[in-house]
XYZ file of C-alpha atoms in Angstrom:
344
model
C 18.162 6.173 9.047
C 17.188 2.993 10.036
C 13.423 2.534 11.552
C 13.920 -0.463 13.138
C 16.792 0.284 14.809
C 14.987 3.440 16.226
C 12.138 1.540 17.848
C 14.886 -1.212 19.337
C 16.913 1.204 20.499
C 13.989 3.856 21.286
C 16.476 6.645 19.551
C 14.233 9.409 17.655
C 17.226 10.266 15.720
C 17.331 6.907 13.771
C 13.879 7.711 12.442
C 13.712 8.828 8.896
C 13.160 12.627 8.426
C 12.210 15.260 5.418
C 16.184 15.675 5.036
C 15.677 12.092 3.765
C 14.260 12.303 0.151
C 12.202 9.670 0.028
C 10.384 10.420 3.496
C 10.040 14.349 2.981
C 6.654 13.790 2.873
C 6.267 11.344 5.277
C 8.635 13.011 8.137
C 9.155 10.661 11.393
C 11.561 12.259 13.181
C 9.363 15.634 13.011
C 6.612 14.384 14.561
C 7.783 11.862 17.176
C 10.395 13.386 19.562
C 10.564 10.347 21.902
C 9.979 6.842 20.863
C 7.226 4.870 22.877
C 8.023 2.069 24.863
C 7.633 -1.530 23.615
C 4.320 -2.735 23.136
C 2.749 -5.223 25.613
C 2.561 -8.727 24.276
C -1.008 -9.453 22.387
C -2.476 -12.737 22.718
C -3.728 -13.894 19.168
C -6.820 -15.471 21.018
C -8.273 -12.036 21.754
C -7.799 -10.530 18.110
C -11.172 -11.132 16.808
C -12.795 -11.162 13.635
C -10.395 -10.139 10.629
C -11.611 -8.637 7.285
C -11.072 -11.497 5.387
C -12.759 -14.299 7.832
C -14.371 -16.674 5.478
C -12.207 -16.793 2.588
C -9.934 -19.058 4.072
C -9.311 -21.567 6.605
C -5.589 -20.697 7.070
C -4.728 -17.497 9.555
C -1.742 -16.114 10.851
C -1.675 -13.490 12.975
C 1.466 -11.154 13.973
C 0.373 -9.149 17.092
C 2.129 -6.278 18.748
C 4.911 -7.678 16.420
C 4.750 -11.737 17.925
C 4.180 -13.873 15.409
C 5.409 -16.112 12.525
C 8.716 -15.103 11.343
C 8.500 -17.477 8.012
C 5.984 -19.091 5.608
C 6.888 -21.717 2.940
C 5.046 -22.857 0.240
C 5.946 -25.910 -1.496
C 6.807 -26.223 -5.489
C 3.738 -26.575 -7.425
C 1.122 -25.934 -4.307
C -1.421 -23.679 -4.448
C -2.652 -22.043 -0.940
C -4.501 -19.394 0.135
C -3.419 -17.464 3.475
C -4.839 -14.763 5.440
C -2.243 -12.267 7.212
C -3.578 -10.414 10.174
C -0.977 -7.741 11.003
C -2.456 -6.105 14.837
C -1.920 -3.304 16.414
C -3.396 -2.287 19.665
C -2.201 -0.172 22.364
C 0.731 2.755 22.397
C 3.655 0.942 22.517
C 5.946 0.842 19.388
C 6.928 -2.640 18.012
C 8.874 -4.279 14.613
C 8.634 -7.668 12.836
C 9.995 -9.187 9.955
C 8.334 -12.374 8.299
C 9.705 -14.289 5.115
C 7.552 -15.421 2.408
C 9.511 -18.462 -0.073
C 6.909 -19.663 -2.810
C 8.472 -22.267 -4.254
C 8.955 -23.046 -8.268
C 4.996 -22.918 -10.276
C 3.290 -22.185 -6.499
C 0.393 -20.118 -6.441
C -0.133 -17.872 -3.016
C -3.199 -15.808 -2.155
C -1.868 -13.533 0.628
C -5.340 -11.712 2.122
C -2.905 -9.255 4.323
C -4.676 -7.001 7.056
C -3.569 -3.985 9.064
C -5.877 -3.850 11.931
C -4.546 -0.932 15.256
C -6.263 0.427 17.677
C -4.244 2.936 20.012
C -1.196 5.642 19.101
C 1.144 3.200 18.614
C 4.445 2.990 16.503
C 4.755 -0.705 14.407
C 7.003 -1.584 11.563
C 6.182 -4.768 9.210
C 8.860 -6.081 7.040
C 8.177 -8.917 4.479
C 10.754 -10.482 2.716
C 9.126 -12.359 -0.314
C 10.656 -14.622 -2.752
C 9.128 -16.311 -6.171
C 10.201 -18.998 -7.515
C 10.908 -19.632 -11.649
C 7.011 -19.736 -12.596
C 5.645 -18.584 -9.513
C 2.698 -16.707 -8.739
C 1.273 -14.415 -5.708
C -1.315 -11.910 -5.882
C -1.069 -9.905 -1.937
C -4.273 -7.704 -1.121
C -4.155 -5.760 1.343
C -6.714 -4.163 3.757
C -5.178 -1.375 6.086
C -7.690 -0.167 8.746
C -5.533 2.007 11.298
C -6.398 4.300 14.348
C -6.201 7.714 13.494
C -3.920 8.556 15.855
C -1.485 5.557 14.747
C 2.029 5.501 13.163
C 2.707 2.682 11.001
C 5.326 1.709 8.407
C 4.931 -1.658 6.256
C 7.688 -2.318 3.855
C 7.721 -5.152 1.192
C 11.029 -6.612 -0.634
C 10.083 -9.237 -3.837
C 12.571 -10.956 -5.194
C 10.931 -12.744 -8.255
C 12.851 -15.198 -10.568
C 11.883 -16.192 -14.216
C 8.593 -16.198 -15.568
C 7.661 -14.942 -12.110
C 4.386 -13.322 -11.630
C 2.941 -10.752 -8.579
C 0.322 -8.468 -8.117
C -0.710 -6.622 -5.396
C -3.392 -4.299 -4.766
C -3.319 -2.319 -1.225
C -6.257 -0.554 -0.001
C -5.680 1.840 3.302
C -8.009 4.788 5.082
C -4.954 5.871 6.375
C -3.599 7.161 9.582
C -1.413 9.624 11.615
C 1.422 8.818 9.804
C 0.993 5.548 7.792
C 3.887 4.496 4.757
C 3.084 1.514 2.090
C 6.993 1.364 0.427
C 7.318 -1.775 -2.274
C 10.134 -2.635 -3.517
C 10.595 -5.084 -6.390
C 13.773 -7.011 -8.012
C 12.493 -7.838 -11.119
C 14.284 -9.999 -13.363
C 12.965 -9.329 -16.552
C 12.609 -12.633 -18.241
C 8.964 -13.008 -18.898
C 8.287 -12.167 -15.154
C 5.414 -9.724 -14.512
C 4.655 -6.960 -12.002
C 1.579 -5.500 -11.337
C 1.150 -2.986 -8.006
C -2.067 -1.092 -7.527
C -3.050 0.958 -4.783
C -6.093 2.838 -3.667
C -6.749 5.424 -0.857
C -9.622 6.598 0.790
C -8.777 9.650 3.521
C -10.572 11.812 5.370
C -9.912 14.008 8.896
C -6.265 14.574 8.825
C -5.132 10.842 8.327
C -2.358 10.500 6.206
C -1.701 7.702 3.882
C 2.306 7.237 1.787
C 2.061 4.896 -0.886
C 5.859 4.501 -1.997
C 6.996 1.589 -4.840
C 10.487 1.118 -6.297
C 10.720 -1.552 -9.336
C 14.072 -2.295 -10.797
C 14.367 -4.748 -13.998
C 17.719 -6.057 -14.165
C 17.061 -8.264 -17.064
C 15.152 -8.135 -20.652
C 11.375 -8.940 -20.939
C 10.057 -7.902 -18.326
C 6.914 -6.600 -17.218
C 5.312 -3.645 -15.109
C 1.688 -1.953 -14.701
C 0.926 -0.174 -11.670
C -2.499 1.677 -10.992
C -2.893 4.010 -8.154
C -6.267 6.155 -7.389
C -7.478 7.858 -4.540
C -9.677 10.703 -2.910
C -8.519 12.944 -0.299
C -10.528 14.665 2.153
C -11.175 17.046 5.055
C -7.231 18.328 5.787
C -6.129 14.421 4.581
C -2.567 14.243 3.458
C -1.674 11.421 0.395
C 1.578 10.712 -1.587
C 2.684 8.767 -3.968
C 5.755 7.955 -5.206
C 6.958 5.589 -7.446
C 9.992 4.488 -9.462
C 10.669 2.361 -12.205
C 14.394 1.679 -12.902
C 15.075 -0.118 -16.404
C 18.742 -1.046 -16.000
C 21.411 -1.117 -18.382
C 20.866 -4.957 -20.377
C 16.646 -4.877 -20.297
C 15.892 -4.574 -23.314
C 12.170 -5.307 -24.243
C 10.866 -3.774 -20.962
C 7.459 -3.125 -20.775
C 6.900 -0.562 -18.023
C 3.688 1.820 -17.018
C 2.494 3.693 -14.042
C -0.082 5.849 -13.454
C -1.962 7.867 -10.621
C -4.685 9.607 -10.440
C -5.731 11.776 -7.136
C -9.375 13.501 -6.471
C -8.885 16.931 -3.813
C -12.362 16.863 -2.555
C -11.342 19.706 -0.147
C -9.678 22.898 -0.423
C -7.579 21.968 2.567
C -6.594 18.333 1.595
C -3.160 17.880 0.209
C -1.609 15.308 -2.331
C 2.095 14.820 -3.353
C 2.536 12.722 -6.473
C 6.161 11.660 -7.974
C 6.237 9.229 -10.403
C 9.445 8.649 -11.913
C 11.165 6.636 -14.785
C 14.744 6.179 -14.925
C 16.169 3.996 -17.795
C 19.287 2.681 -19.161
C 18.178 0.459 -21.872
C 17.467 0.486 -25.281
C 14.426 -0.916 -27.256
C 11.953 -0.196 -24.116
C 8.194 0.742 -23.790
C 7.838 2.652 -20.741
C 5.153 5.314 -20.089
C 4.508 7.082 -16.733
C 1.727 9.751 -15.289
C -0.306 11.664 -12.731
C -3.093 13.815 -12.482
C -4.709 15.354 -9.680
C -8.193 16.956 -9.873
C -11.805 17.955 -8.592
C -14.715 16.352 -9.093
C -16.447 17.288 -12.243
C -19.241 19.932 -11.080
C -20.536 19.875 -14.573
C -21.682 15.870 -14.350
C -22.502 16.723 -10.515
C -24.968 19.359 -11.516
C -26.525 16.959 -14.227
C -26.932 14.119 -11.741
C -28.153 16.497 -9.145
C -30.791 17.453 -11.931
C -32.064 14.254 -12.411
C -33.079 14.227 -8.750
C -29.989 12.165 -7.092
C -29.332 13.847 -3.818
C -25.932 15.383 -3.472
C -24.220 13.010 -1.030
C -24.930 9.737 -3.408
C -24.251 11.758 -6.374
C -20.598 12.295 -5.252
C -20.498 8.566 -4.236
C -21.218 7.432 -7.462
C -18.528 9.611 -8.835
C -15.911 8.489 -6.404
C -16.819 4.716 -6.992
C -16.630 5.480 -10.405
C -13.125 6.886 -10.130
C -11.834 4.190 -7.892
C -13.460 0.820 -8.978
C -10.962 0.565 -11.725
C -8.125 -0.505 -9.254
C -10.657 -3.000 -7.804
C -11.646 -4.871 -11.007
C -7.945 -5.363 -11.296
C -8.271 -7.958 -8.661
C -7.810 -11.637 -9.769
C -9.446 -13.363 -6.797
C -13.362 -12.688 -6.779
C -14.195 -13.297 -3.454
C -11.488 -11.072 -2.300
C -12.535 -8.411 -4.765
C -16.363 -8.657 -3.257
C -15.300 -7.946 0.330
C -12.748 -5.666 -0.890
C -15.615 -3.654 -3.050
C -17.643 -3.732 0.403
C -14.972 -2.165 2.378
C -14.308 0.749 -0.168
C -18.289 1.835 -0.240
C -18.144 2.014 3.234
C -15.556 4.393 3.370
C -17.397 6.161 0.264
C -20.018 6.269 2.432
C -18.283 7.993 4.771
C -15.987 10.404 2.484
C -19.612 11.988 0.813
């Protein structure tokens, strides 16, 4: 199974399927029988206005998979970079872009997945931290509902390392998230958060896989989200402890809302460890909203629709407070009660 190598080659059978374990939720091969032809190149000039215009003066943009192939940031610098990630038409298309932050570098990666069209795309970033570095990547993932996208993220963090990422996504037809972390233990830390907001029958996979290879070493991951309408979500994430990390500090939780009888969410969290002297905790839930508090708002004369808002911005805001950059927390807060909106 090899993704990329399906939309290069345009052969179906290279896409991942439900015989693959880690995509039996997210099947490929199922739905697409034929793989679209290459997408038409994208001028950047014509991509308009992103979701994080204002908050920084630096842009990149990667469209029908042209763009930058590698960003740099020097020992000790501190930048702030917005990602645009475009997809428009319904051709199918792959990049790959590296990230290096150099030793005590602090990155703010304001990362965007903007499509218009039934298209088939595949993102790859390959990101590496330095001894002391920093990067906190929020994402913003606003797809066509009749898209099929698949982002994938390798970090590679050395000592004393520190990233956190929180991913926000409405989903799509078929739309995958998958993390995957090398941590090294050592005083590096890990946090991953994700939220989801999906209605219709858009379909949002939100897949992490942390291994700590060394002692003292640090995880937290948050993910909450609402499902909708016939909306399909999963989650899935691991947490390896290898043999030798000792002191390991590792926790994961998710928490789903059904908010119809025909929605669906899939929810694997998993711990595997090999280590001794660990603290490692893992957990999901998956529930209704309370008609008990409903009925008591409803009494106090809030209408039904901004009664259930509340609720779900309740429920979700905890992932966004998580968020270390204010003004990308404001415009991130902005974009979830829209889709509130919408969802009540």
């Amino acid at each position: 199974m090899n993704l990329d190598e399906a939309i290069r080659l345009r052969d179906p059978s290279r896409l991942p399927s439900r015989r693959d374990e880690d995509w039996r939720w997210t099947d490929l091969r199922g739905l697409l029988r034929t793989i679209p032809e290459p997408s038409r190149p994208l001028a950047a000039g014509t991509a308009g206005l992103g979701p994080f215009d204002g908050l920084t003066e630096e842009t990149l943009i990667v469209a029908n998979g042209s763009g930058p192939e590698e960003i740099r940031i020097a020992g000790g610098e501190t930048r702030t970079l917005a990602l645009r990630h475009i997809s428009r038409g319904d051709g199918a298309h792959s990049a790959r872009l590296r990230i290096d932050v150099g030793p005590s570098a602090r990155l703010t990666l304001l990362e965007s997945h903007e499509g218009g069209g039934a298209g088939l795309s595949l993102l790859g970033v390959d990101l590496h931290l330095g001894a002391d570095a920093a990067c906190e990547r929020l994402v913003l993932a606003d797809m066509d509902a009749e898209a099929v996208a698949v982002v994938e993220l390798d970090a590679n963090l050395a000592a004393g390392a520190r990233f956190s990422q929180t991913l926000l996504t409405a989903g799509a037809r078929r739309q995958r998230f998958e993390t995957r972390v090398r941590h090294p233990g050592q005083g590096a830390e890990v946090r991953l958060d994700g939220l989801y907001v999906l209605r219709d029958r858009r379909h949002a996979d939100l897949t992490s896989k942390v291994s700590h290879e060394g002692p003292g070493g640090r995880t937290d991951q948050l993910a909450r989200g609402v499902a909708d309408d016939q909306a399909r979500a999963v989650f899935q994430g691991r947490i390896t402890v290898q043999e030798g990390a000792d002191g390991t500090d590792a926790r994961m939780a998710h928490n789903a809302l059904i908010l119809s009888d025909r929605a669906e969410v899939d929810a694997r969290p998993e711990l595997e460890i090999y280590a001794d002297d660990v603290a490692c905790a893992h957990g999901a839930t998956v529930g209704a909203l309370d008609d008990e508090v409903l009925f008591y708002m409803r009494q106090r004369g809030l209408p039904e629709r901004e009664a259930r808002s509340l609720l779900v911005a309740s429920f979700l805001g905890e992932v966004i407070d998580r968020i270390e950059s204010p003004a990308a927390a404001e415009r991130m807060r902005s974009w979830l009660q829209a889709r509130i909106g919408a969802e009540g």
